[in-house]
């Protein structure tokens, strides 16, 4: 009789799951998660927050304060952690010792892969955000300004002996300007005609260069 008792007792020990990192507290006991825990609240039918990032050695506490159903917090792989069925007023704690990503779900209202009532525990440093996109290339330089309009040079024409009116017309025709006009006594036949010019005829100057004239006044 004693031998059969001890064999049954040892068999029961084999069936009890390891609880070094997990604890379920039923209603009637404490329904408040310890202050040091990271709290996930079960509702009908979601986990809040559904995704958390923690460091190794952190304990997560699932609490189910009130509701109309039963829920579980069961890892998708089925081995990392499992709360068993929680009724309103119960909590479940699990300590995550190693880095990793642990998706989980409620076996009654969700499924592995993020279906329905599900969540994720990210243990360790969160993934690095993608690098920022490279800055846009600088805008192309503005086009060079158009070249100044071509202005033909002044080619000083010969106007000595011409009337003042004819001399002015000829000077302008060769892209020059009439400069200072000086009157000087002259023979009557040279009255109103150009006696001298400066610069001399044939000079090539900038557009609009002035040509000074000496005109007879009789």
Coordinates of N, CA and C in Angstrom, one line a residue, residues 15-153:
X15 N 3.9 15.3 -13.7 CA 2.9 16.0 -14.5 C 2.7 17.5 -14.2
X16 N 3.3 17.9 -13.0 CA 3.2 19.3 -12.7 C 4.2 20.2 -13.5
X17 N 3.8 21.2 -14.2 CA 4.7 22.0 -15.0 C 5.7 22.8 -14.2
X18 N 6.9 23.1 -14.7 CA 7.9 23.9 -14.0 C 7.3 25.3 -13.8
X19 N 7.5 25.8 -12.6 CA 6.9 27.1 -12.3 C 7.9 28.2 -11.9
X20 N 9.2 28.0 -12.2 CA 10.2 28.9 -11.8 C 10.0 30.3 -12.4
X21 N 9.4 30.3 -13.6 CA 9.2 31.6 -14.3 C 7.8 31.9 -14.6
X22 N 6.9 31.1 -14.0 CA 5.4 31.4 -14.3 C 4.6 31.2 -13.0
X23 N 3.6 31.9 -12.9 CA 2.7 31.8 -11.8 C 1.3 32.3 -12.1
X24 N 0.3 31.5 -11.8 CA -1.1 31.8 -12.0 C -1.7 32.0 -10.7
X25 N -2.3 33.2 -10.5 CA -3.0 33.4 -9.2 C -4.5 33.4 -9.4
X26 N -5.2 32.6 -8.8 CA -6.7 32.5 -9.1 C -7.4 33.6 -8.3
X27 N -8.7 33.8 -8.7 CA -9.5 34.8 -8.0 C -9.7 34.4 -6.6
X28 N -9.8 35.3 -5.7 CA -9.8 35.1 -4.3 C -8.5 35.4 -3.7
X29 N -7.4 35.3 -4.5 CA -6.1 35.8 -4.0 C -5.9 37.2 -4.5
X30 N -4.5 37.5 -4.7 CA -4.2 38.8 -5.2 C -4.5 38.9 -6.7
X31 N -5.2 39.9 -7.1 CA -5.5 40.1 -8.5 C -4.8 41.3 -9.1
X32 N -3.8 41.8 -8.3 CA -3.0 42.9 -8.7 C -1.6 42.5 -9.1
X33 N -1.1 42.9 -10.3 CA 0.2 42.6 -10.7 C 1.2 43.3 -9.8
X34 N 2.4 42.7 -9.4 CA 3.4 43.4 -8.7 C 3.9 44.6 -9.4
X35 N 4.3 45.6 -8.6 CA 4.6 46.9 -9.2 C 5.8 46.8 -10.2
X36 N 6.7 45.9 -10.0 CA 7.9 45.7 -10.9 C 7.6 45.1 -12.2
X37 N 6.4 44.4 -12.3 CA 6.1 43.7 -13.6 C 5.6 44.7 -14.7
X38 N 5.8 44.2 -15.9 CA 5.2 44.9 -17.0 C 3.8 44.3 -17.2
X39 N 2.8 45.1 -17.2 CA 1.4 44.6 -17.2 C 0.8 44.6 -18.6
X40 N 0.1 43.5 -18.9 CA -0.7 43.3 -20.1 C -2.1 43.0 -19.6
X41 N -3.1 43.8 -20.0 CA -4.5 43.6 -19.5 C -5.2 42.8 -20.6
X42 N -5.9 41.8 -20.1 CA -6.8 41.0 -21.0 C -8.2 41.6 -20.9
X43 N -8.8 41.7 -22.1 CA -10.2 42.2 -22.2 C -10.9 41.2 -23.1
X44 N -12.2 41.4 -23.3 CA -12.9 40.6 -24.3 C -12.9 41.4 -25.6
X45 N -12.1 41.2 -26.6 CA -11.2 40.1 -26.7 C -9.9 40.6 -27.3
X46 N -9.0 41.1 -26.4 CA -7.7 41.6 -26.9 C -6.7 41.7 -25.7
X47 N -5.4 41.9 -26.1 CA -4.4 42.1 -25.1 C -4.0 43.6 -25.2
X48 N -3.9 44.3 -24.1 CA -3.5 45.7 -24.1 C -2.3 46.0 -23.2
X49 N -1.1 46.4 -23.7 CA -0.8 46.6 -25.1 C -0.5 45.3 -25.8
X50 N -0.8 45.3 -27.1 CA -0.6 44.0 -27.8 C 0.9 43.7 -28.1
X51 N 1.7 44.7 -28.2 CA 3.1 44.6 -28.4 C 3.9 45.3 -27.4
X52 N 4.9 44.7 -26.7 CA 5.7 45.3 -25.7 C 7.2 44.9 -26.0
X53 N 8.1 45.8 -25.6 CA 9.5 45.6 -25.7 C 10.1 45.7 -24.3
X54 N 10.8 44.6 -23.9 CA 11.3 44.5 -22.5 C 12.8 44.0 -22.6
X55 N 13.5 44.2 -21.5 CA 14.8 43.7 -21.4 C 14.8 42.3 -20.8
X56 N 15.9 41.5 -21.0 CA 16.0 40.2 -20.4 C 15.8 40.2 -18.9
X57 N 15.2 39.2 -18.3 CA 15.0 39.2 -16.9 C 13.7 39.9 -16.4
X58 N 13.0 40.5 -17.3 CA 11.8 41.2 -17.0 C 10.6 40.3 -16.8
X59 N 9.7 40.5 -15.9 CA 8.5 39.7 -15.7 C 7.3 40.4 -16.3
X60 N 6.6 39.7 -17.1 CA 5.3 40.2 -17.6 C 4.2 39.6 -16.9
X61 N 3.2 40.5 -16.5 CA 2.1 40.0 -15.8 C 0.8 40.3 -16.6
X62 N 0.1 39.2 -17.0 CA -1.2 39.3 -17.7 C -2.3 39.3 -16.6
X63 N -3.1 40.3 -16.6 CA -4.2 40.4 -15.7 C -5.5 40.4 -16.4
X64 N -6.5 39.7 -15.8 CA -7.9 39.7 -16.4 C -8.8 40.1 -15.4
X65 N -9.0 41.5 -15.3 CA -9.8 42.0 -14.2 C -11.3 41.6 -14.2
X66 N -11.9 41.8 -15.3 CA -13.3 41.5 -15.4 C -13.6 41.0 -16.9
X67 N -14.7 40.3 -17.0 CA -15.0 39.9 -18.4 C -16.2 38.9 -18.3
X68 N -16.5 38.3 -19.5 CA -17.6 37.4 -19.6 C -17.1 36.0 -20.1
X69 N -15.8 35.9 -20.4 CA -15.3 34.7 -21.0 C -14.1 34.2 -20.2
X70 N -13.4 33.3 -20.8 CA -12.1 32.8 -20.2 C -11.1 33.0 -21.3
X71 N -9.8 33.2 -21.0 CA -8.8 33.5 -21.9 C -7.5 32.8 -21.5
X72 N -6.5 32.7 -22.4 CA -5.2 32.3 -22.1 C -4.2 33.2 -22.8
X73 N -2.9 33.1 -22.3 CA -1.8 33.7 -22.9 C -0.8 32.6 -23.2
X74 N -0.9 32.1 -24.5 CA -0.1 30.9 -24.9 C 0.8 31.3 -26.0
X75 N 2.1 31.0 -25.8 CA 3.1 31.3 -26.9 C 2.7 30.5 -28.1
X76 N 3.0 31.2 -29.3 CA 2.7 30.5 -30.6 C 3.4 29.2 -30.7
X77 N 4.6 29.1 -30.2 CA 5.4 27.8 -30.3 C 4.9 26.8 -29.3
X78 N 4.0 27.1 -28.4 CA 3.4 26.2 -27.5 C 4.3 25.7 -26.4
X79 N 5.6 26.2 -26.3 CA 6.5 25.7 -25.3 C 7.1 26.9 -24.4
X80 N 7.2 28.1 -25.0 CA 7.8 29.2 -24.2 C 7.1 29.5 -23.0
X81 N 5.8 29.7 -23.1 CA 5.0 30.0 -21.9 C 3.5 29.7 -22.2
X82 N 2.8 29.3 -21.2 CA 1.3 29.1 -21.3 C 0.7 29.3 -20.0
X83 N -0.3 30.2 -19.9 CA -1.0 30.6 -18.7 C -2.0 29.6 -18.2
X84 N -2.4 28.7 -19.1 CA -3.6 27.9 -18.8 C -4.8 28.9 -18.9
X85 N -6.0 28.3 -18.6 CA -7.2 29.1 -18.7 C -7.3 30.1 -17.5
X86 N -7.5 31.4 -17.8 CA -7.7 32.4 -16.8 C -9.1 32.9 -16.8
X87 N -9.7 32.9 -15.6 CA -11.1 33.5 -15.5 C -10.9 34.9 -15.0
X88 N -12.0 35.7 -15.0 CA -12.0 37.0 -14.5 C -11.5 37.0 -13.0
X89 N -10.6 37.9 -12.7 CA -10.0 38.0 -11.4 C -8.7 37.3 -11.2
X90 N -8.2 36.7 -12.3 CA -6.9 36.0 -12.2 C -5.8 36.7 -12.9
X91 N -4.5 36.5 -12.5 CA -3.4 37.0 -13.2 C -2.4 35.9 -13.5
X92 N -1.5 36.1 -14.5 CA -0.5 35.1 -14.8 C 0.8 35.9 -15.0
X93 N 1.9 35.4 -14.5 CA 3.2 36.0 -14.6 C 4.2 35.1 -15.3
X94 N 5.1 35.7 -16.1 CA 6.1 34.9 -16.7 C 7.4 35.8 -16.8
X95 N 8.5 35.3 -16.5 CA 9.8 36.0 -16.6 C 10.5 35.6 -17.8
X96 N 10.9 36.5 -18.6 CA 11.6 36.2 -19.9 C 13.1 36.4 -19.7
X97 N 13.8 35.3 -19.7 CA 15.2 35.3 -19.4 C 16.1 35.6 -20.5
X98 N 15.7 35.3 -21.7 CA 16.6 35.4 -22.9 C 16.0 36.3 -23.9
X99 N 16.9 36.9 -24.8 CA 16.4 37.7 -25.9 C 15.6 36.9 -26.9
X100 N 14.7 37.5 -27.5 CA 13.9 36.8 -28.6 C 12.6 37.5 -28.8
X101 N 11.9 37.0 -29.8 CA 10.6 37.5 -30.1 C 9.6 36.4 -29.8
X102 N 8.6 36.7 -29.0 CA 7.6 35.7 -28.5 C 6.2 36.1 -28.9
X103 N 5.7 35.7 -30.0 CA 4.3 35.9 -30.3 C 3.4 35.0 -29.5
X104 N 2.3 35.4 -29.2 CA 1.4 34.6 -28.4 C -0.1 34.9 -28.7
X105 N -1.0 34.1 -28.2 CA -2.4 34.3 -28.5 C -3.2 33.6 -27.4
X106 N -4.5 33.9 -27.5 CA -5.5 33.2 -26.7 C -6.0 32.0 -27.5
X107 N -5.9 30.8 -26.9 CA -6.3 29.6 -27.6 C -7.8 29.6 -27.9
X108 N -8.6 30.3 -27.2 CA -10.0 30.3 -27.4 C -10.5 31.4 -28.4
X109 N -9.7 32.4 -28.5 CA -10.2 33.6 -29.3 C -9.1 34.1 -30.3
X110 N -8.1 33.3 -30.5 CA -7.0 33.7 -31.5 C -6.3 32.5 -32.0
X111 N -5.3 32.8 -32.7 CA -4.5 31.7 -33.3 C -3.1 32.2 -33.6
X112 N -2.1 31.2 -33.7 CA -0.7 31.6 -34.0 C -0.7 32.4 -35.3
X113 N 0.3 33.3 -35.3 CA 0.5 34.1 -36.5 C -0.2 35.5 -36.5
X114 N -0.7 35.9 -35.3 CA -1.3 37.2 -35.1 C -2.8 37.2 -35.5
X115 N -3.4 36.1 -35.4 CA -4.8 36.0 -35.7 C -5.7 36.2 -34.5
X116 N -6.7 37.1 -34.6 CA -7.6 37.3 -33.5 C -6.9 37.9 -32.3
X117 N -7.3 37.4 -31.1 CA -6.7 37.9 -29.8 C -5.3 37.4 -29.7
X118 N -4.3 38.3 -30.0 CA -2.9 37.9 -30.0 C -2.0 39.1 -29.6
X119 N -0.8 38.8 -29.4 CA 0.2 39.8 -29.0 C 1.6 39.4 -29.2
X120 N 2.6 40.2 -28.9 CA 4.0 39.9 -29.1 C 4.8 40.5 -28.0
X121 N 5.7 39.7 -27.5 CA 6.7 40.2 -26.5 C 8.0 40.2 -27.2
X122 N 8.6 41.4 -27.3 CA 10.0 41.5 -27.9 C 11.0 41.7 -26.7
X123 N 11.9 40.7 -26.5 CA 12.8 40.7 -25.4 C 14.2 41.1 -26.0
X124 N 14.8 42.1 -25.4 CA 16.1 42.6 -25.9 C 15.9 43.9 -26.6
X125 N 17.0 44.4 -27.2 CA 17.0 45.7 -27.9 C 16.0 45.6 -29.0
X126 N 15.2 46.6 -29.2 CA 14.2 46.6 -30.3 C 15.0 46.7 -31.6
X127 N 14.4 46.2 -32.7 CA 15.1 46.3 -34.0 C 15.4 47.7 -34.3
X128 N 16.6 47.9 -34.9 CA 17.0 49.2 -35.3 C 16.1 49.7 -36.4
X129 N 15.7 51.0 -36.4 CA 14.9 51.5 -37.5 C 15.8 51.6 -38.7
X130 N 15.1 51.5 -39.9 CA 15.9 51.6 -41.1 C 16.6 52.9 -41.2
X131 N 17.8 52.9 -41.9 CA 18.5 54.2 -42.0 C 17.7 55.2 -42.8
X132 N 17.9 56.5 -42.4 CA 17.1 57.5 -43.2 C 17.5 57.5 -44.6
X133 N 16.5 57.8 -45.5 CA 16.8 57.9 -46.9 C 17.9 58.9 -47.2
X134 N 18.7 58.7 -48.2 CA 19.8 59.7 -48.5 C 19.1 61.0 -48.9
X135 N 19.8 62.1 -48.6 CA 19.3 63.4 -49.0 C 19.1 63.5 -50.5
X136 N 18.1 64.2 -50.9 CA 17.9 64.4 -52.3 C 19.1 65.1 -53.0
X137 N 19.4 64.7 -54.2 CA 20.5 65.4 -54.9 C 20.3 66.9 -55.0
X138 N 21.4 67.6 -54.9 CA 21.2 69.1 -55.0 C 20.6 69.4 -56.4
X139 N 19.9 70.5 -56.4 CA 19.3 70.9 -57.7 C 20.4 71.3 -58.7
X140 N 20.1 71.1 -59.9 CA 21.1 71.4 -60.9 C 21.4 72.9 -60.9
X141 N 22.6 73.3 -61.3 CA 22.9 74.7 -61.3 C 22.0 75.5 -62.3
X142 N 21.7 76.7 -62.0 CA 20.9 77.4 -63.0 C 21.6 77.6 -64.3
X143 N 20.9 77.6 -65.4 CA 21.6 77.8 -66.7 C 22.3 79.1 -66.7
X144 N 23.4 79.1 -67.5 CA 24.2 80.4 -67.6 C 23.3 81.5 -68.2
X145 N 23.5 82.7 -67.8 CA 22.7 83.8 -68.4 C 23.0 83.8 -69.9
X146 N 22.0 84.2 -70.7 CA 22.3 84.3 -72.1 C 23.3 85.4 -72.4
X147 N 24.1 85.2 -73.5 CA 25.1 86.2 -73.8 C 24.5 87.5 -74.1
X148 N 25.1 88.6 -73.9 CA 24.5 89.9 -74.2 C 24.3 89.9 -75.8
X149 N 23.3 90.6 -76.1 CA 23.1 90.7 -77.6 C 24.3 91.4 -78.3
X150 N 24.5 90.8 -79.5 CA 25.7 91.3 -80.2 C 25.5 92.8 -80.7
X151 N 26.5 93.6 -80.4 CA 26.5 94.9 -80.8 C 27.6 95.2 -81.8
X152 N 27.4 95.4 -83.0 CA 28.5 95.6 -84.0 C 29.4 96.8 -83.6
X153 N 30.6 96.7 -83.8 CA 31.5 97.8 -83.4 C 31.3 99.0 -84.3

